[in-house]
Amino acid sequence: MNKTISASPITVIGAGSYGTALAIAFSRNGYPTYLWGHDPEHMQRLAEERQNAAFLPGASFPDALCIESDLASAVEKSRDLLIVVPSHVFGEVIEKIKPHLRADSRIAWATKGLERDTGRLLQEVVEERLGKHFPLAVLSGPTFAKELAAGMPTAIALASNDETFALEFQARIHCSKHFRVYINRDMIGVQLGGAIKNVIAISAGMSDGMGFGANARTALITRGIAEISRLGVSLGANPNTFMGMSGLGDLVLTCTDNQSRNRRFGLMLGQGVDAQQAMAEIGQVVEGFYNTKEAYLLAQRQGIEMPITEQVYQVLFCGKNAQDVAMSLLGRERKGE
Ligand SMILES: NC(=O)C1=CN([C@@H]2O[C@H](COP(=O)(O)OP(=O)(O)OC[C@H]3O[C@@H](n4cnc5c(N)ncnc54)[C@H](O)[C@@H]3O)[C@@H](O)[C@H]2O)C=CC1
Ligand SMILES: O=C(CO)COP(=O)(O)O
């Protein structure tokens, strides 16, 4: 591995479960890593306990991981930044880091979602607020934070608009023991797959919550990937991306395993629990809740049919119940695959 890369630090912005897990992965590979979070008390606890006991109990911080509660210093310390905050605060966080960026900063994010209210891809948010001169990258794929932090085998996709950044970022996080990072050149597809799978995972949870079986869940996954691909292609994505880590990979993971908060949220909706109560019980970010409306509006703008997304939208924002959603999807007109 290149010595210059190995000596240079990285800063992770966002100390929730996933930001912490990725910071552990970088520092476990020996890179000096700064982890910044916006809640000083939470950061104080992380520094004292050398673990994120609230989200990842038992995953001890490697020595190379430093807790940083001052944003200016966190951003200035590293050329490479990785933003891992929920999508609904993504734009606000970009604004906050802007004054502290270095001329040579490179910006990556692992946030999965669309911009709140507008439904824009996060790349557009970054480019609008920071201009187009910073190298950018996005990480997305089937990666539950707990498994990643525990060092269990995991694979992910990394897309960038800058070849050197992609290769150097891959070298930092890829390791031959448990974390494989695949480079993909399609930033649009990688971002979109990670955002819309959350909505489909809610539908799979609803289906299971109503007591439907493996057939229904699998039909939702399969038709879900079809509608994600249609939307992606309309935005200029490569359809093959949706067969990769950020598409099918993450969709299967979140639709089938109860570690997924989006799936658990859907399970509760299917059992008749109110959306706000379900969110409160989960107690962590449920991206699909924030992004269903944006995904639905984006599909409308693009003129793309997304029946599953539309039905989840009806449940969250129009008061439709899960049983009626099932009837609407099953009762659609006959069509070819
Ligand atoms: N947890 C996981 O397994 C994975 C999460 N992701 C994505 O990572 C992103 C972050 O999710 P998690 O870490 O899981 O969420 P989380 O619910 O565990 O933590 C969210 C963190 O964001 C912080 N936060 C809230 N408002 C903020 C603000 N205005 N400025 C800065 N920080 C703020 C909270 O303090 C909290 O620490 C999401 O987009 C999620 O989809 C992606 C892959 C896996
Ligand atoms: O994106 C994830 C795993 O890849 C995490 O899924 P949830 O946000 O549904 O928990």
Short mmCIF file of C-alpha atoms and ligand atoms in Angstrom, two decimals:
data_model
loop_
_atom_site.label_atom_id
_atom_site.label_comp_id
_atom_site.label_asym_id
_atom_site.label_seq_id
_atom_site.Cartn_x
_atom_site.Cartn_y
_atom_site.Cartn_z
CA MET A 1 0.00 0.00 0.00
CA ASN A 2 1.16 3.53 -0.83
CA LYS A 3 2.90 5.08 2.23
CA THR A 4 1.57 8.60 1.57
CA ILE A 5 -1.98 7.30 1.66
CA SER A 6 -1.39 5.23 4.76
CA ALA A 7 -0.04 8.23 6.68
CA SER A 8 -2.89 10.58 5.85
CA PRO A 9 -5.84 10.81 8.23
CA ILE A 10 -9.56 10.67 7.50
CA THR A 11 -12.40 12.46 9.26
CA VAL A 12 -15.83 10.89 9.65
CA ILE A 13 -18.64 13.43 10.13
CA GLY A 14 -21.56 11.83 12.00
CA ALA A 15 -21.23 9.61 15.07
CA GLY A 16 -24.38 7.52 14.83
CA SER A 17 -24.21 3.77 14.35
CA TYR A 18 -22.91 3.79 10.78
CA GLY A 19 -20.43 6.68 11.08
CA THR A 20 -18.96 4.99 14.15
CA ALA A 21 -18.78 1.58 12.41
CA LEU A 22 -16.98 3.07 9.39
CA ALA A 23 -14.59 5.01 11.66
CA ILE A 24 -13.78 1.71 13.41
CA ALA A 25 -13.16 0.08 10.00
CA PHE A 26 -10.73 2.82 8.88
CA SER A 27 -8.85 2.89 12.17
CA ARG A 28 -8.72 -0.90 12.35
CA ASN A 29 -6.87 -0.71 9.03
CA GLY A 30 -4.34 1.56 10.74
CA TYR A 31 -5.40 4.97 9.37
CA PRO A 32 -5.51 7.88 11.82
CA THR A 33 -9.28 8.54 12.01
CA TYR A 34 -11.19 11.45 13.54
CA LEU A 35 -14.84 10.92 14.41
CA TRP A 36 -16.97 14.06 14.82
CA GLY A 37 -20.53 14.18 16.14
CA HIS A 38 -22.79 17.14 16.84
CA ASP A 39 -23.81 16.18 20.38
CA PRO A 40 -20.98 17.11 22.82
CA GLU A 41 -22.28 14.85 25.61
CA HIS A 42 -22.46 11.85 23.28
CA MET A 43 -18.92 12.56 22.06
CA GLN A 44 -17.67 12.88 25.63
CA ARG A 45 -19.10 9.43 26.39
CA LEU A 46 -17.46 7.94 23.29
CA ALA A 47 -14.11 9.43 24.33
CA GLU A 48 -14.38 8.11 27.89
CA GLU A 49 -15.78 4.67 27.12
CA ARG A 50 -13.82 4.08 23.86
CA GLN A 51 -16.94 2.54 22.36
CA ASN A 52 -20.35 3.72 21.11
CA ALA A 53 -22.30 1.90 23.78
CA ALA A 54 -25.68 3.27 22.65
CA PHE A 55 -25.44 1.95 19.08
CA LEU A 56 -22.58 -0.57 18.93
CA PRO A 57 -22.03 -1.99 22.42
CA GLY A 58 -18.86 -4.03 22.74
CA ALA A 59 -17.17 -2.74 19.56
CA SER A 60 -14.06 -1.13 21.12
CA PHE A 61 -12.34 1.71 19.35
CA PRO A 62 -8.91 0.93 17.88
CA ASP A 63 -6.09 3.22 19.11
CA ALA A 64 -6.03 5.08 15.77
CA LEU A 65 -9.59 6.38 16.32
CA CYS A 66 -9.72 9.88 17.89
CA ILE A 67 -12.92 11.53 19.07
CA GLU A 68 -13.26 15.14 17.91
CA SER A 69 -16.02 17.45 19.09
CA ASP A 70 -14.86 20.63 17.32
CA LEU A 71 -16.13 20.67 13.73
CA ALA A 72 -13.57 23.17 12.39
CA SER A 73 -10.67 21.15 13.72
CA ALA A 74 -12.19 17.85 12.53
CA VAL A 75 -12.58 19.15 8.96
CA GLU A 76 -9.20 20.86 8.85
CA LYS A 77 -7.28 17.85 10.17
CA SER A 78 -7.93 15.57 7.16
CA ARG A 79 -7.94 16.00 3.43
CA ASP A 80 -10.51 13.21 3.13
CA LEU A 81 -13.94 13.58 4.72
CA LEU A 82 -16.67 10.96 4.98
CA ILE A 83 -20.12 12.29 5.84
CA VAL A 84 -22.46 9.81 7.54
CA VAL A 85 -25.42 11.82 8.82
CA PRO A 86 -29.11 11.19 8.07
CA SER A 87 -30.30 12.55 4.71
CA HIS A 88 -32.69 15.10 6.23
CA VAL A 89 -29.75 17.01 7.79
CA PHE A 90 -27.25 16.37 4.96
CA GLY A 91 -27.55 19.84 3.34
CA GLU A 92 -27.29 21.56 6.71
CA VAL A 93 -24.11 19.63 7.55
CA ILE A 94 -22.55 20.49 4.16
CA GLU A 95 -23.20 24.18 4.94
CA LYS A 96 -21.54 23.80 8.35
CA ILE A 97 -18.36 22.18 7.01
CA LYS A 98 -18.07 24.60 4.08
CA PRO A 99 -16.11 27.38 5.85
CA HIS A 100 -13.55 24.87 7.17
CA LEU A 101 -12.80 22.98 3.95
CA ARG A 102 -9.22 22.89 2.67
CA ALA A 103 -8.29 23.70 -0.91
CA ASP A 104 -7.38 20.01 -1.37
CA SER A 105 -10.40 18.50 0.48
CA ARG A 106 -12.04 15.39 -0.96
CA ILE A 107 -15.59 14.60 0.11
CA ALA A 108 -17.30 11.23 0.37
CA TRP A 109 -20.61 10.29 1.97
CA ALA A 110 -22.31 7.10 3.10
CA THR A 111 -25.67 8.73 3.78
CA LYS A 112 -28.45 6.86 1.96
CA GLY A 113 -31.23 9.10 0.83
CA LEU A 114 -32.49 12.00 -1.24
CA GLU A 115 -32.55 15.66 -0.27
CA ARG A 116 -35.52 16.47 1.95
CA ASP A 117 -38.40 18.18 0.10
CA THR A 118 -36.65 18.37 -3.30
CA GLY A 119 -35.84 14.66 -3.88
CA ARG A 120 -32.49 15.59 -5.41
CA LEU A 121 -29.52 13.23 -5.29
CA LEU A 122 -27.03 14.21 -2.57
CA GLN A 123 -24.36 14.82 -5.23
CA GLU A 124 -26.47 17.69 -6.55
CA VAL A 125 -26.75 19.08 -3.02
CA VAL A 126 -22.97 19.00 -2.58
CA GLU A 127 -22.24 20.51 -5.99
CA GLU A 128 -24.80 23.28 -5.55
CA ARG A 129 -23.42 24.30 -2.15
CA LEU A 130 -19.69 23.69 -2.66
CA GLY A 131 -19.17 23.95 -6.41
CA LYS A 132 -17.87 21.25 -8.71
CA HIS A 133 -14.14 21.34 -8.01
CA PHE A 134 -13.91 18.93 -5.03
CA PRO A 135 -13.41 15.24 -5.82
CA LEU A 136 -16.54 13.38 -4.61
CA ALA A 137 -17.37 9.78 -3.76
CA VAL A 138 -20.28 7.79 -2.41
CA LEU A 139 -20.23 4.51 -0.46
CA SER A 140 -23.32 2.30 -0.56
CA GLY A 141 -24.20 -1.35 -0.20
CA PRO A 142 -25.41 -4.10 2.14
CA THR A 143 -23.65 -3.11 5.35
CA PHE A 144 -25.37 -3.28 8.70
CA ALA A 145 -23.33 -1.16 11.10
CA LYS A 146 -23.21 -3.80 13.85
CA GLU A 147 -21.77 -6.50 11.57
CA LEU A 148 -19.25 -4.10 10.05
CA ALA A 149 -18.12 -2.90 13.49
CA ALA A 150 -17.81 -6.51 14.68
CA GLY A 151 -15.48 -7.24 11.76
CA MET A 152 -17.87 -9.66 10.09
CA PRO A 153 -17.42 -10.19 6.31
CA THR A 154 -18.96 -7.30 4.38
CA ALA A 155 -18.86 -5.91 0.81
CA ILE A 156 -19.78 -2.45 -0.48
CA ALA A 157 -19.73 -0.31 -3.65
CA LEU A 158 -17.76 2.93 -3.99
CA ALA A 159 -18.47 5.37 -6.82
CA SER A 160 -16.53 8.56 -7.47
CA ASN A 161 -16.13 11.30 -10.05
CA ASP A 162 -12.35 11.10 -9.53
CA GLU A 163 -10.35 7.98 -10.35
CA THR A 164 -7.49 8.73 -7.94
CA PHE A 165 -9.85 9.44 -5.05
CA ALA A 166 -11.74 6.21 -5.77
CA LEU A 167 -8.57 4.10 -5.73
CA GLU A 168 -7.11 5.76 -2.64
CA PHE A 169 -10.40 5.56 -0.76
CA GLN A 170 -10.77 1.91 -1.73
CA ALA A 171 -7.24 1.23 -0.43
CA ARG A 172 -8.07 2.81 2.94
CA ILE A 173 -11.14 0.77 3.70
CA HIS A 174 -10.73 -2.44 1.73
CA CYS A 175 -8.91 -5.11 3.69
CA SER A 176 -8.24 -8.67 2.77
CA LYS A 177 -9.76 -10.04 5.99
CA HIS A 178 -13.36 -8.88 6.17
CA PHE A 179 -14.22 -5.78 4.13
CA ARG A 180 -14.33 -5.81 0.31
CA VAL A 181 -14.87 -2.57 -1.59
CA TYR A 182 -15.90 -2.68 -5.26
CA ILE A 183 -15.37 0.43 -7.37
CA ASN A 184 -18.31 1.40 -9.57
CA ARG A 185 -18.22 4.41 -11.92
CA ASP A 186 -21.95 5.12 -11.71
CA MET A 187 -22.49 7.73 -8.98
CA ILE A 188 -26.13 8.23 -9.90
CA GLY A 189 -27.01 4.53 -9.73
CA VAL A 190 -25.08 3.91 -6.51
CA GLN A 191 -26.80 6.84 -4.78
CA LEU A 192 -30.26 5.97 -6.04
CA GLY A 193 -30.06 2.25 -5.15
CA GLY A 194 -29.18 3.10 -1.54
CA ALA A 195 -31.96 5.67 -1.26
CA ILE A 196 -34.93 3.84 -2.77
CA LYS A 197 -34.24 0.40 -1.25
CA ASN A 198 -35.34 1.92 2.06
CA VAL A 199 -38.83 2.53 0.67
CA ILE A 200 -39.10 -1.00 -0.72
CA ALA A 201 -37.85 -2.41 2.62
CA ILE A 202 -40.77 -0.67 4.34
CA SER A 203 -43.14 -2.42 1.93
CA ALA A 204 -41.51 -5.82 2.59
CA GLY A 205 -41.84 -5.22 6.32
CA MET A 206 -45.50 -4.29 5.91
CA SER A 207 -46.12 -7.48 3.97
CA ASP A 208 -44.54 -9.62 6.70
CA GLY A 209 -46.26 -7.57 9.39
CA MET A 210 -49.63 -8.48 7.85
CA GLY A 211 -48.66 -12.16 7.98
CA PHE A 212 -47.92 -12.65 4.28
CA GLY A 213 -45.14 -15.07 3.44
CA ALA A 214 -41.92 -15.55 1.52
CA ASN A 215 -43.68 -15.42 -1.85
CA ALA A 216 -45.03 -11.91 -1.27
CA ARG A 217 -41.75 -10.63 0.18
CA THR A 218 -39.78 -11.96 -2.76
CA ALA A 219 -42.25 -10.52 -5.26
CA LEU A 220 -41.79 -7.10 -3.62
CA ILE A 221 -38.00 -7.39 -3.79
CA THR A 222 -38.12 -8.39 -7.46
CA ARG A 223 -40.66 -5.78 -8.56
CA GLY A 224 -38.87 -3.30 -6.27
CA ILE A 225 -35.61 -3.66 -8.14
CA ALA A 226 -37.56 -3.24 -11.41
CA GLU A 227 -38.98 0.10 -10.31
CA ILE A 228 -35.67 1.33 -8.86
CA SER A 229 -33.97 0.47 -12.19
CA ARG A 230 -36.65 2.26 -14.24
CA LEU A 231 -36.20 5.43 -12.21
CA GLY A 232 -32.41 5.11 -12.28
CA VAL A 233 -32.22 4.70 -16.04
CA SER A 234 -34.45 7.76 -16.50
CA LEU A 235 -31.87 9.75 -14.48
CA GLY A 236 -28.91 8.45 -16.48
CA ALA A 237 -27.80 5.51 -14.29
CA ASN A 238 -26.33 2.29 -15.68
CA PRO A 239 -28.97 -0.49 -15.27
CA ASN A 240 -26.21 -2.97 -14.31
CA THR A 241 -25.54 -0.97 -11.14
CA PHE A 242 -28.89 -2.14 -9.77
CA MET A 243 -27.72 -5.76 -9.93
CA GLY A 244 -24.76 -4.85 -7.72
CA MET A 245 -24.06 -4.09 -4.05
CA SER A 246 -25.96 -0.82 -3.95
CA GLY A 247 -28.99 -2.24 -5.78
CA LEU A 248 -30.00 -5.85 -5.35
CA GLY A 249 -27.43 -6.38 -2.57
CA ASP A 250 -28.77 -3.72 -0.24
CA LEU A 251 -32.37 -4.37 -1.22
CA VAL A 252 -32.20 -8.06 -0.27
CA LEU A 253 -30.39 -7.22 2.98
CA THR A 254 -32.88 -4.64 4.18
CA CYS A 255 -36.00 -6.45 2.98
CA THR A 256 -35.09 -9.72 4.69
CA ASP A 257 -33.26 -9.04 7.95
CA ASN A 258 -34.70 -7.50 11.09
CA GLN A 259 -31.53 -5.52 11.75
CA SER A 260 -33.01 -3.15 9.15
CA ARG A 261 -34.84 -0.24 10.74
CA ASN A 262 -36.81 0.37 7.56
CA ARG A 263 -38.02 -3.22 7.53
CA ARG A 264 -38.88 -3.10 11.26
CA PHE A 265 -40.76 0.15 10.67
CA GLY A 266 -42.76 -1.56 7.91
CA LEU A 267 -43.42 -4.60 10.15
CA MET A 268 -45.03 -2.30 12.72
CA LEU A 269 -47.08 -0.48 10.07
CA GLY A 270 -48.30 -3.88 8.82
CA GLN A 271 -49.37 -4.72 12.37
CA GLY A 272 -51.37 -1.49 12.56
CA VAL A 273 -48.92 0.59 14.62
CA ASP A 274 -48.99 4.32 13.88
CA ALA A 275 -45.94 5.67 11.95
CA GLN A 276 -44.85 8.12 14.68
CA GLN A 277 -45.08 5.45 17.37
CA ALA A 278 -43.10 3.01 15.19
CA MET A 279 -40.37 5.64 14.65
CA ALA A 280 -40.21 6.34 18.38
CA GLU A 281 -39.87 2.63 19.18
CA ILE A 282 -37.01 2.22 16.73
CA GLY A 283 -35.26 5.30 18.18
CA GLN A 284 -32.84 5.68 15.27
CA VAL A 285 -33.06 7.16 11.79
CA VAL A 286 -35.58 5.44 9.45
CA GLU A 287 -34.48 6.91 6.12
CA GLY A 288 -37.42 5.47 4.19
CA PHE A 289 -39.80 7.45 6.36
CA TYR A 290 -38.04 10.66 5.36
CA ASN A 291 -37.51 9.69 1.73
CA THR A 292 -40.73 8.03 0.56
CA LYS A 293 -42.30 11.36 -0.32
CA GLU A 294 -39.17 12.53 -2.16
CA ALA A 295 -38.90 9.23 -4.06
CA TYR A 296 -42.57 9.44 -5.04
CA LEU A 297 -42.24 13.06 -6.21
CA LEU A 298 -39.04 12.27 -8.11
CA ALA A 299 -40.79 9.40 -9.91
CA GLN A 300 -43.64 11.73 -10.83
CA ARG A 301 -41.24 14.36 -12.14
CA GLN A 302 -39.49 11.72 -14.24
CA GLY A 303 -42.81 10.25 -15.43
CA ILE A 304 -41.83 6.81 -14.08
CA GLU A 305 -44.31 4.28 -12.76
CA MET A 306 -43.29 3.12 -9.25
CA PRO A 307 -46.33 1.28 -7.86
CA ILE A 308 -44.72 0.01 -4.64
CA THR A 309 -43.24 3.41 -3.78
CA GLU A 310 -46.58 5.04 -4.53
CA GLN A 311 -48.39 2.66 -2.16
CA VAL A 312 -45.91 3.26 0.69
CA TYR A 313 -46.44 6.98 0.09
CA GLN A 314 -50.20 6.45 0.40
CA VAL A 315 -49.73 4.74 3.77
CA LEU A 316 -47.35 7.35 5.20
CA PHE A 317 -48.99 10.49 3.87
CA CYS A 318 -52.57 9.72 2.81
CA GLY A 319 -53.82 7.51 5.66
CA LYS A 320 -54.18 4.30 3.59
CA ASN A 321 -53.86 1.05 5.55
CA ALA A 322 -51.59 -1.88 4.78
CA GLN A 323 -54.42 -4.26 3.79
CA ASP A 324 -55.69 -1.80 1.19
CA VAL A 325 -52.15 -1.41 -0.16
CA ALA A 326 -51.97 -5.18 -0.70
CA MET A 327 -55.30 -5.11 -2.54
CA SER A 328 -54.13 -2.20 -4.72
CA LEU A 329 -50.89 -3.93 -5.73
CA LEU A 330 -52.47 -7.34 -6.32
CA GLY A 331 -55.37 -5.80 -8.22
CA ARG A 332 -53.23 -3.97 -10.76
CA GLU A 333 -53.96 -4.72 -14.40
CA ARG A 334 -52.37 -7.76 -16.04
CA LYS A 335 -49.04 -7.01 -17.69
CA GLY A 336 -45.87 -8.55 -19.05
CA GLU A 337 -42.78 -8.87 -16.92
N1 LIG B 1 -26.84 1.90 10.50
C1 LIG B 1 -26.57 1.21 9.40
O1 LIG B 1 -26.47 -0.02 9.45
C2 LIG B 1 -26.39 1.92 8.11
C3 LIG B 1 -26.72 3.26 7.92
N2 LIG B 1 -26.55 3.85 6.72
C4 LIG B 1 -26.89 5.25 6.51
O2 LIG B 1 -26.09 6.10 7.31
C5 LIG B 1 -26.79 7.31 7.59
C6 LIG B 1 -26.70 7.57 9.09
O3 LIG B 1 -27.42 6.52 9.71
P1 LIG B 1 -27.06 5.91 11.14
O4 LIG B 1 -25.69 6.23 11.56
O5 LIG B 1 -27.45 4.49 11.10
O6 LIG B 1 -28.11 6.71 12.04
P2 LIG B 1 -28.29 6.73 13.61
O7 LIG B 1 -29.73 6.93 13.86
O8 LIG B 1 -27.58 5.60 14.25
O9 LIG B 1 -27.50 8.04 14.00
C7 LIG B 1 -27.77 9.26 13.40
C8 LIG B 1 -26.75 10.23 13.92
O10 LIG B 1 -26.93 11.47 13.25
C9 LIG B 1 -26.74 12.49 14.20
N3 LIG B 1 -27.37 13.72 13.78
C10 LIG B 1 -28.69 14.04 13.83
N4 LIG B 1 -28.86 15.31 13.41
C11 LIG B 1 -27.63 15.79 13.12
C12 LIG B 1 -27.16 17.04 12.66
N5 LIG B 1 -27.99 18.06 12.41
N6 LIG B 1 -25.83 17.18 12.46
C13 LIG B 1 -24.98 16.17 12.71
N7 LIG B 1 -25.37 14.96 13.15
C14 LIG B 1 -26.68 14.78 13.34
C15 LIG B 1 -27.36 11.92 15.48
O11 LIG B 1 -26.84 12.59 16.60
C16 LIG B 1 -26.92 10.48 15.42
O12 LIG B 1 -25.66 10.31 16.04
C17 LIG B 1 -28.22 7.11 7.07
O13 LIG B 1 -28.36 7.76 5.83
C18 LIG B 1 -28.32 5.60 6.90
O14 LIG B 1 -29.22 5.22 5.87
C19 LIG B 1 -26.03 3.18 5.68
C20 LIG B 1 -25.67 1.86 5.80
C21 LIG B 1 -25.82 1.13 7.02
O1 LIG B 2 -28.67 0.60 4.82
C1 LIG B 2 -28.57 -0.26 5.66
C2 LIG B 2 -27.80 -1.47 5.47
O2 LIG B 2 -27.11 -1.48 4.26
C3 LIG B 2 -29.27 -0.11 6.96
O3 LIG B 2 -30.61 -0.32 6.76
P1 LIG B 2 -31.67 0.38 7.72
O4 LIG B 2 -31.43 1.86 7.61
O5 LIG B 2 -32.99 -0.08 7.20
O6 LIG B 2 -31.40 -0.12 9.10
#
